[in-house]
CSV table of C-alpha atoms in Angstrom, one decimal:
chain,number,residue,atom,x,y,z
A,1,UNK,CA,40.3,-36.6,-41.9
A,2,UNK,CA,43.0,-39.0,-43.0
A,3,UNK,CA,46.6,-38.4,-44.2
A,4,UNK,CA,45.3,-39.8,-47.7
A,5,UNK,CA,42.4,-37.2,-47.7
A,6,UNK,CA,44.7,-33.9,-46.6
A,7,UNK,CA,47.3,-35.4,-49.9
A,8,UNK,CA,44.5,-35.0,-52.0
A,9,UNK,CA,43.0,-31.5,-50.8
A,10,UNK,CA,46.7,-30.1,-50.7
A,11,UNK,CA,46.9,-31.6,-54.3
A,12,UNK,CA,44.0,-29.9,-55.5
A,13,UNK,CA,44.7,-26.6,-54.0
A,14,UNK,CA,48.0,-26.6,-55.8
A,15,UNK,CA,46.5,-27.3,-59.5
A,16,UNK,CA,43.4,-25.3,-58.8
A,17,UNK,CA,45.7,-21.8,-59.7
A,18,UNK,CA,43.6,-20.0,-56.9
A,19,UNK,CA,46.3,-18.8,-54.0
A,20,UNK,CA,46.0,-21.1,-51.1
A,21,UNK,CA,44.0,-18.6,-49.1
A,22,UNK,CA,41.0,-18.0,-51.8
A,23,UNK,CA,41.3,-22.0,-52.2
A,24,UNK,CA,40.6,-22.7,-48.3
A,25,UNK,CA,37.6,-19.7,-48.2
A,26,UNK,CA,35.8,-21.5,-51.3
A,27,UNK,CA,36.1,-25.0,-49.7
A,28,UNK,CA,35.5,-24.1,-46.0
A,29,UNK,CA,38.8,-25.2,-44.6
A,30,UNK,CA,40.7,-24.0,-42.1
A,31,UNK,CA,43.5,-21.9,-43.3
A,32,UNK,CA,46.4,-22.3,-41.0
A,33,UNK,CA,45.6,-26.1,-40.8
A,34,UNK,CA,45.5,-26.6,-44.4
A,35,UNK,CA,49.2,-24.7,-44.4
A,36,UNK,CA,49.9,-27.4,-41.3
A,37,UNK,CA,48.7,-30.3,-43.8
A,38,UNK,CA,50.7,-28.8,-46.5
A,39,UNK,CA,54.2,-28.2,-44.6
A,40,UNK,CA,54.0,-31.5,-43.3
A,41,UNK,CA,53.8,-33.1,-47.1
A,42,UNK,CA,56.5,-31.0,-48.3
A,43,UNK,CA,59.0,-32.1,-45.6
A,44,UNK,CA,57.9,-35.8,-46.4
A,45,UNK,CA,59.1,-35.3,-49.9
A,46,UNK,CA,61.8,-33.4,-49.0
A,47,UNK,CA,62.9,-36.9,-46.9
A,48,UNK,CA,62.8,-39.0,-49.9
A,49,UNK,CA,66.0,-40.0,-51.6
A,50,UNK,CA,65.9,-38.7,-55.4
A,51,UNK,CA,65.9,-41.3,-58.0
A,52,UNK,CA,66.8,-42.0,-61.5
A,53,UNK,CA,65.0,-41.4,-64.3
A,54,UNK,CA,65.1,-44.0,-67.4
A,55,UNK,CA,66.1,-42.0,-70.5
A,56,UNK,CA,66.1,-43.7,-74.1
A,57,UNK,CA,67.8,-41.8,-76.9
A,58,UNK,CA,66.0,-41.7,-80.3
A,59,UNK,CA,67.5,-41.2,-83.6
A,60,UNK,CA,68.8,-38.0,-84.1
A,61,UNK,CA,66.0,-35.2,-85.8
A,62,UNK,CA,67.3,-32.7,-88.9
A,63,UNK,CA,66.3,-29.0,-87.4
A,64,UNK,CA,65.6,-26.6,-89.6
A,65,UNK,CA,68.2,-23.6,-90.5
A,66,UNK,CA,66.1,-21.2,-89.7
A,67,UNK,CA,63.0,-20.4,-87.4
A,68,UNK,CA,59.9,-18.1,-88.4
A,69,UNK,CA,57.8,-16.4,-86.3
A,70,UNK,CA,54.6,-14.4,-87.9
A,71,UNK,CA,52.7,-12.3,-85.7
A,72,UNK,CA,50.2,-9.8,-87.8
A,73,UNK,CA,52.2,-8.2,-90.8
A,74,UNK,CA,55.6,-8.5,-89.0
A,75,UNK,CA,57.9,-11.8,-89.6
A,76,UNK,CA,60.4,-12.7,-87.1
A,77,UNK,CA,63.3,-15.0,-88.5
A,78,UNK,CA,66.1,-16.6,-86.7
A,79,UNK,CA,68.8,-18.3,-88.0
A,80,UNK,CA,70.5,-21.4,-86.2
């Protein structure tokens, strides 16, 4: 199995919501090498420099004066 391959299995583990163990069991995989593939992806992430992210400001919004929240027969209001 290739680095690409092990990525993509560690990537699908992590969005599956199952805990890594119960994620290995259902797909046959090795355990302790799947936390061996997993380790080895975080420290290569871990190695690259942060970068910047391009923000853009839009025009300003009007927020409302208050906030509702209605849950059943009860009404929740917040003032801002």
């Amino acid at each position: 199995m290739d680095k690409q391959e092990r990525k993509a299995l560690v990537a699908e583990c992590r969005t599956s919501g199952m805990t890594a163990k119960a994620w290995c069991k259902v797909k046959d995989i090795n355990y302790h090498s799947y936390l061996s593939w997993a380790t080895k992806l975080n420290k290569e992430v871990q190695l690259d420099p942060p970068q910047w992210a391009h923000v853009m400001m839009t025009t300003e919004q009007h927020l409302p004066d208050e906030v509702k929240l209605t849950c059943g027969k009860w009404t929740v209001s917040v003032e801002t």
